[in-house]
Amino acid sequence: LMAMAPKGEHLGVLAGVFVATIVSFLIAAFILKTSKGEEEDITAATEKMEALKGKKSSVAGSLTEKAVENNEEFDYKKVKKIIFACDAGMGSSAMGASIMRNKVKKAEVEGIDVTNTSIANLPNDADLVITHKDLTDRAIEKLPNAQHISVENFLNSPKYDEIINKLK
């Protein structure tokens, strides 16, 4: 704004910006003061929205804090099949499965099959399902009896090393 101001009018431009800032602040303060005073936390708001809709929201699940590993007593020694699942089952999950396959091989853990697939094609015999955090709820709906682990990045997740340690 200062570069575009006419020569000698810089003080007027600065005064205009300052006045506009003050007016915007006063209007915003008035709106916030007169708006509804009830404050809800995000979890309560999500539950209320799901109750009004009558169904669970796939997106709202990522807003709430919850344990992703759905079975605390899960025995990793019995794992025979690890599935990486994503929407299509060909991109990021394939890369994650490849990384995990290499980690399983380097750790010399025998008898574990690591594959990737789409969430729609999750096999019933999967013991451990690894998905992106935004897709975990869909995977749990599709295969509720498996152990589900959520990751933020298929290519670089510290959870892989934790899983390998539990498998040993």
Backbone as numpy.savetxt, mean C-alpha at the origin, in Angstrom:
# Nx Ny Nz CAx CAy CAz Cx Cy Cz
6.41 37.49 -10.71 5.59 38.69 -10.71 6.45 39.94 -10.71
7.53 39.89 -9.95 8.40 41.06 -9.86 9.07 41.34 -11.20
9.42 40.33 -11.94 10.07 40.53 -13.24 9.10 41.11 -14.25
7.83 40.82 -14.09 6.81 41.31 -15.03 6.23 42.66 -14.63
6.56 43.15 -13.44 6.02 44.42 -12.97 6.61 45.58 -13.77
5.79 46.58 -14.06 6.31 47.76 -14.76 7.37 48.47 -13.91
8.26 49.12 -14.57 9.35 49.82 -13.88 8.79 50.83 -12.89
9.23 50.74 -11.65 8.79 51.67 -10.61 7.52 51.23 -9.88
6.91 50.10 -10.27 5.66 49.64 -9.66 5.87 48.41 -8.77
7.10 48.10 -8.42 7.38 46.90 -7.64 6.72 46.94 -6.26
6.70 48.08 -5.64 6.10 48.20 -4.32 4.60 47.91 -4.37
3.94 48.39 -5.42 2.51 48.13 -5.60 2.22 46.65 -5.82
3.07 45.97 -6.59 2.89 44.54 -6.84 3.07 43.76 -5.54
4.10 44.08 -4.77 4.31 43.42 -3.48 3.15 43.67 -2.53
2.62 44.88 -2.51 1.47 45.19 -1.65 0.26 44.37 -2.08
0.06 44.22 -3.38 -1.07 43.42 -3.88 -0.95 41.96 -3.48
0.24 41.39 -3.58 0.46 40.00 -3.18 0.22 39.85 -1.68
0.71 40.79 -0.89 0.54 40.74 0.55 -0.94 40.82 0.94
-1.68 41.75 0.34 -3.11 41.89 0.63 -3.87 40.62 0.22
-3.54 40.06 -0.93 -4.21 38.83 -1.38 -3.94 37.68 -0.41
-2.73 37.60 0.13 -2.39 36.56 1.10 -3.22 36.72 2.37
-3.32 37.95 2.87 -4.09 38.21 4.09 -5.57 37.87 3.87
-6.14 38.28 2.75 -7.56 38.01 2.46 -7.80 36.51 2.35
-6.91 35.79 1.67 -7.06 34.33 1.54 -6.99 33.65 2.90
-6.07 34.10 3.74 -5.94 33.53 5.08 -7.21 33.76 5.89
-7.76 34.99 5.86 -8.96 35.30 6.64 -10.17 34.49 6.18
-10.32 34.35 4.88 -11.44 33.57 4.35 -11.29 32.09 4.73
-10.08 31.54 4.60 -9.86 30.15 4.96 -10.08 29.93 6.45
-9.63 30.88 7.29 -9.82 30.75 8.74 -11.31 30.78 9.08
-12.07 31.64 8.42 -13.52 31.71 8.64 -14.19 30.40 8.26
-13.82 29.86 7.11 -14.42 28.60 6.65 -14.10 27.47 7.62
-12.85 27.40 8.08 -12.47 26.33 9.01 -13.17 26.48 10.36
-13.35 27.69 10.82 -14.02 27.92 12.11 -15.49 27.55 12.05
-16.14 27.86 10.94 -17.58 27.61 10.84 -17.92 26.22 10.31
-16.92 25.48 9.84 -17.21 24.15 9.31 -17.54 23.19 10.45
-18.02 22.04 10.09 -18.42 21.03 11.05 -17.28 20.74 12.03
-17.55 20.75 13.30 -16.53 20.60 14.32 -16.17 19.18 14.65
-16.88 18.19 14.11 -16.60 16.80 14.43 -15.36 16.34 13.69
-14.39 15.88 14.44 -13.19 15.33 13.82 -13.19 13.83 14.01
-12.94 13.11 12.93 -12.88 11.66 12.97 -11.50 11.22 12.53
-11.04 10.13 13.08 -9.79 9.61 12.56 -10.09 8.85 11.28
-9.07 8.58 10.51 -9.26 7.99 9.19 -9.86 6.58 9.27
-9.54 5.85 10.32 -10.08 4.49 10.46 -11.58 4.53 10.68
-12.03 5.43 11.56 -13.47 5.55 11.81 -14.20 6.02 10.56
-13.62 6.95 9.84 -14.25 7.44 8.61 -14.34 6.32 7.57
-13.31 5.50 7.48 -13.31 4.39 6.53 -14.39 3.37 6.89
-14.49 3.04 8.17 -15.52 2.09 8.61 -16.92 2.64 8.35
-17.11 3.93 8.59 -18.42 4.56 8.34 -18.76 4.51 6.86
-17.77 4.81 6.00 -18.00 4.78 4.56 -18.35 3.37 4.09
-17.65 2.36 4.60 -17.94 0.98 4.22 -19.32 0.55 4.71
-19.73 1.03 5.89 -21.06 0.70 6.41 -22.14 1.33 5.54
-21.92 2.56 5.09 -22.90 3.23 4.24 -22.99 2.57 2.86
-21.85 2.14 2.33 -21.84 1.49 1.02 -22.37 0.06 1.08
-22.22 -0.57 2.24 -22.66 -1.95 2.37 -21.68 -2.97 1.85
-20.46 -2.52 1.54 -19.44 -3.45 1.09 -18.07 -2.91 1.45
-17.11 -3.81 1.45 -15.73 -3.45 1.80 -15.07 -2.76 0.61
-14.38 -1.68 0.88 -13.70 -0.94 -0.17 -12.30 -1.50 -0.38
-11.93 -1.73 -1.64 -10.59 -2.25 -1.92 -9.53 -1.19 -1.75
-9.87 0.07 -1.96 -8.91 1.16 -1.83 -8.77 1.60 -0.38
-9.86 1.64 0.35 -9.82 2.11 1.73 -9.01 1.20 2.63
-8.84 -0.03 2.25 -8.04 -0.95 3.05 -6.60 -0.51 3.19
-6.09 0.23 2.19 -4.71 0.70 2.27 -4.59 1.89 3.21
-5.70 2.49 3.59 -5.66 3.64 4.49 -5.58 3.24 5.96
-6.03 2.06 6.25 -6.07 1.63 7.65 -4.86 0.79 7.99
-4.41 0.91 9.22 -3.29 0.12 9.69 -3.82 -1.25 10.09
-3.22 -2.29 9.56 -3.63 -3.62 9.98 -2.49 -4.59 9.72
-2.53 -5.66 10.46 -1.48 -6.67 10.30 -1.68 -7.37 8.97
-0.64 -7.43 8.19 -0.74 -8.06 6.89 -0.52 -9.56 7.02
0.40 -9.93 7.87 0.60 -11.34 8.08 -0.55 -11.83 8.94
-1.49 -12.51 8.31 -2.77 -12.78 8.93 -2.76 -13.93 9.93
-1.67 -14.63 10.06 -1.64 -15.76 10.99 -0.31 -15.72 11.73
-0.34 -15.27 12.98 0.89 -15.09 13.75 1.58 -16.41 14.05
0.84 -17.53 14.13 1.42 -18.82 14.46 1.80 -19.61 13.21
1.90 -18.95 12.10 2.19 -19.63 10.83 3.54 -20.34 10.90
3.56 -21.60 10.48 4.77 -22.41 10.51 5.46 -22.33 9.14
6.51 -21.56 9.06 7.23 -21.38 7.81 7.96 -22.65 7.37
8.17 -23.58 8.29 8.86 -24.83 7.94 8.00 -25.70 7.02
6.70 -25.49 7.02 5.79 -26.29 6.20 5.53 -25.69 4.81
6.15 -24.55 4.52 5.92 -23.86 3.24 6.52 -24.67 2.10
5.70 -24.97 1.11 6.15 -25.68 -0.08 5.96 -24.83 -1.34
5.03 -23.86 -1.26 4.73 -23.07 -2.46 4.57 -21.60 -2.09
5.43 -20.76 -2.68 5.35 -19.31 -2.50 4.89 -18.71 -3.82
3.85 -17.90 -3.74 3.29 -17.27 -4.93 3.44 -15.76 -4.82
3.97 -15.15 -5.88 3.98 -13.69 -6.01 2.81 -13.34 -6.91
1.93 -12.47 -6.43 0.73 -12.15 -7.20 0.61 -10.65 -7.43
0.21 -10.29 -8.65 -0.10 -8.90 -8.98 -1.33 -8.91 -9.90
-1.67 -7.77 -10.44 -2.88 -7.69 -11.27 -2.82 -8.64 -12.47
-1.77 -8.53 -13.26 -1.68 -9.34 -14.47 -0.86 -10.61 -14.27
0.03 -10.61 -13.29 0.85 -11.78 -13.02 2.05 -11.92 -13.93
2.43 -10.85 -14.62 3.53 -10.97 -15.58 4.63 -9.94 -15.35
4.37 -8.85 -14.69 5.36 -7.79 -14.59 6.14 -7.83 -13.29
5.70 -7.03 -12.36 6.43 -6.87 -11.11 6.47 -8.16 -10.29
5.41 -8.93 -10.33 5.41 -10.18 -9.56 6.41 -11.18 -10.14
6.60 -11.18 -11.44 7.57 -12.07 -12.06 8.98 -11.70 -11.61
9.26 -10.41 -11.52 10.58 -9.98 -11.07 10.78 -10.31 -9.59
9.75 -10.11 -8.78 9.84 -10.46 -7.36 10.05 -11.94 -7.16
9.34 -12.75 -7.94 9.49 -14.21 -7.83 10.90 -14.64 -8.22
11.45 -14.00 -9.23 12.81 -14.32 -9.65 13.82 -13.99 -8.56
13.65 -12.85 -7.92 14.54 -12.46 -6.82 14.43 -13.46 -5.67
13.20 -13.83 -5.33 13.00 -14.77 -4.22 13.55 -16.15 -4.58
13.38 -16.59 -5.83 13.92 -17.88 -6.26 15.44 -17.92 -6.05
16.11 -16.82 -6.41 17.56 -16.74 -6.22 17.93 -16.76 -4.75
17.16 -16.08 -3.92 17.45 -16.06 -2.48 17.24 -17.44 -1.86
16.20 -18.15 -2.30 15.94 -19.50 -1.80 17.09 -20.42 -2.21
17.55 -20.28 -3.46 18.64 -21.12 -3.95 19.93 -20.83 -3.17
20.24 -19.55 -2.95 21.47 -19.19 -2.22 21.41 -19.64 -0.76
20.21 -19.63 -0.18 20.06 -20.07 1.21 20.02 -21.59 1.33
20.01 -22.26 0.18 19.98 -23.72 0.12 18.78 -24.31 0.84
17.63 -23.66 0.66 16.37 -24.17 1.21 15.75 -25.04 0.13
15.53 -26.30 0.43 15.04 -27.26 -0.56 13.52 -27.44 -0.49
12.94 -27.82 -1.62 11.54 -28.22 -1.66 10.55 -27.07 -1.69
10.99 -25.87 -2.05 10.08 -24.72 -2.11 9.97 -24.26 -3.55
8.73 -24.19 -4.03 8.44 -23.74 -5.38 8.03 -22.27 -5.32
8.74 -21.42 -6.04 8.44 -19.99 -6.08 7.97 -19.64 -7.48
6.71 -19.18 -7.60 6.16 -18.80 -8.90 5.41 -17.48 -8.78
4.96 -17.00 -9.93 4.16 -15.78 -9.96 2.90 -16.02 -10.77
1.86 -15.26 -10.43 0.58 -15.38 -11.13 -0.24 -14.12 -10.88
-1.36 -14.04 -11.52 -2.29 -12.94 -11.24 -3.14 -13.32 -10.03
-3.69 -12.33 -9.39 -4.52 -12.60 -8.21 -5.73 -13.45 -8.59
-6.26 -13.24 -9.76 -7.44 -14.02 -10.20 -7.11 -15.50 -10.36
-5.85 -15.84 -10.59 -5.46 -17.23 -10.82 -4.65 -17.83 -9.67
-4.84 -17.32 -8.47 -4.10 -17.86 -7.32 -4.45 -19.34 -7.13
-3.44 -20.22 -7.05 -3.73 -21.64 -6.85 -4.12 -21.91 -5.40
-4.99 -22.87 -5.21 -5.48 -23.21 -3.87 -4.42 -23.81 -2.97
-3.35 -24.35 -3.56 -2.32 -25.00 -2.74 -1.18 -24.06 -2.34
-1.35 -22.76 -2.55 -0.31 -21.80 -2.17 -0.24 -21.69 -0.65
0.97 -21.76 -0.12 1.16 -21.63 1.32 1.42 -20.18 1.72
2.15 -19.47 0.88 2.57 -18.10 1.18 2.33 -17.25 -0.06
1.57 -16.17 0.10 1.25 -15.28 -1.02 1.84 -13.91 -0.72
2.66 -13.44 -1.65 3.29 -12.13 -1.50 2.71 -11.21 -2.56
2.15 -10.08 -2.10 1.53 -9.12 -3.00 1.98 -7.71 -2.66
1.71 -6.79 -3.58 1.93 -5.38 -3.28 0.89 -4.96 -2.25
1.24 -4.00 -1.41 0.37 -3.61 -0.30 -1.02 -3.18 -0.77
-1.13 -2.64 -1.97 -2.43 -2.20 -2.48 -3.30 -3.36 -2.96
-2.71 -4.51 -3.16 -3.45 -5.66 -3.70 -3.69 -6.77 -2.67
-3.16 -6.60 -1.47 -3.23 -7.66 -0.47 -4.67 -8.02 -0.11
-5.53 -7.03 0.03 -6.93 -7.31 0.39 -7.61 -8.20 -0.65
-7.35 -7.93 -1.93 -7.93 -8.76 -2.99 -7.40 -10.19 -2.92
-6.12 -10.33 -2.63 -5.53 -11.67 -2.54 -6.09 -12.44 -1.36
-6.31 -11.75 -0.23 -6.89 -12.41 0.95 -8.31 -12.88 0.66
-9.07 -12.05 -0.07 -10.44 -12.45 -0.45 -10.41 -13.70 -1.32
-9.44 -13.76 -2.24 -9.36 -14.88 -3.18 -8.86 -16.16 -2.50
-7.89 -16.02 -1.58 -7.28 -17.18 -0.94 -7.08 -16.91 0.54
-8.15 -17.01 1.34 -8.08 -16.62 2.75 -7.25 -17.57 3.64
-7.03 -18.81 3.21 -6.35 -19.77 4.06 -4.83 -19.71 3.98
-4.29 -18.98 3.02 -2.84 -18.87 2.88 -2.31 -17.75 3.76
-1.01 -17.78 4.01 -0.34 -16.70 4.72 -0.06 -15.60 3.70
-0.47 -14.37 4.00 -0.29 -13.25 3.07 0.72 -12.26 3.62
1.63 -11.86 2.76 2.63 -10.87 3.13 2.56 -9.74 2.11
2.56 -8.53 2.62 2.46 -7.35 1.78 3.81 -6.66 1.69
4.18 -6.24 0.47 5.42 -5.51 0.27 5.12 -4.21 -0.47
6.00 -3.24 -0.31 5.82 -1.97 -1.02 6.50 -1.99 -2.38
7.56 -2.78 -2.50 8.32 -2.82 -3.73 8.78 -4.25 -3.97
8.36 -4.84 -5.08 8.73 -6.22 -5.38 10.24 -6.36 -5.63
10.88 -5.31 -6.10 12.28 -5.41 -6.48 13.25 -5.27 -5.32
12.84 -4.57 -4.27 13.77 -4.31 -3.17 13.00 -4.30 -1.86
12.70 -5.46 -1.34 11.96 -5.55 -0.09 12.78 -6.26 0.98
12.89 -5.65 2.16 13.59 -6.32 3.26 12.83 -7.55 3.78
11.56 -7.66 3.43 10.76 -8.80 3.87 11.28 -10.11 3.29
11.92 -10.07 2.12 12.42 -11.29 1.51 13.43 -11.98 2.41
14.36 -11.20 2.97 15.36 -11.78 3.86 14.72 -12.32 5.13
13.70 -11.62 5.64 12.97 -12.12 6.82 12.31 -13.46 6.51
11.72 -13.56 5.34 11.05 -14.81 4.95 12.08 -15.94 4.84
13.22 -15.67 4.21 14.26 -16.69 4.06 14.73 -17.16 5.44
14.93 -16.22 6.36 15.35 -16.60 7.71 14.31 -17.49 8.41
13.03 -17.20 8.17 11.97 -18.01 8.79 11.86 -19.38 8.13
12.22 -19.44 6.84 12.14 -20.72 6.12 13.25 -21.68 6.52
14.38 -21.15 6.97 15.55 -22.00 7.32 15.28 -22.87 8.51
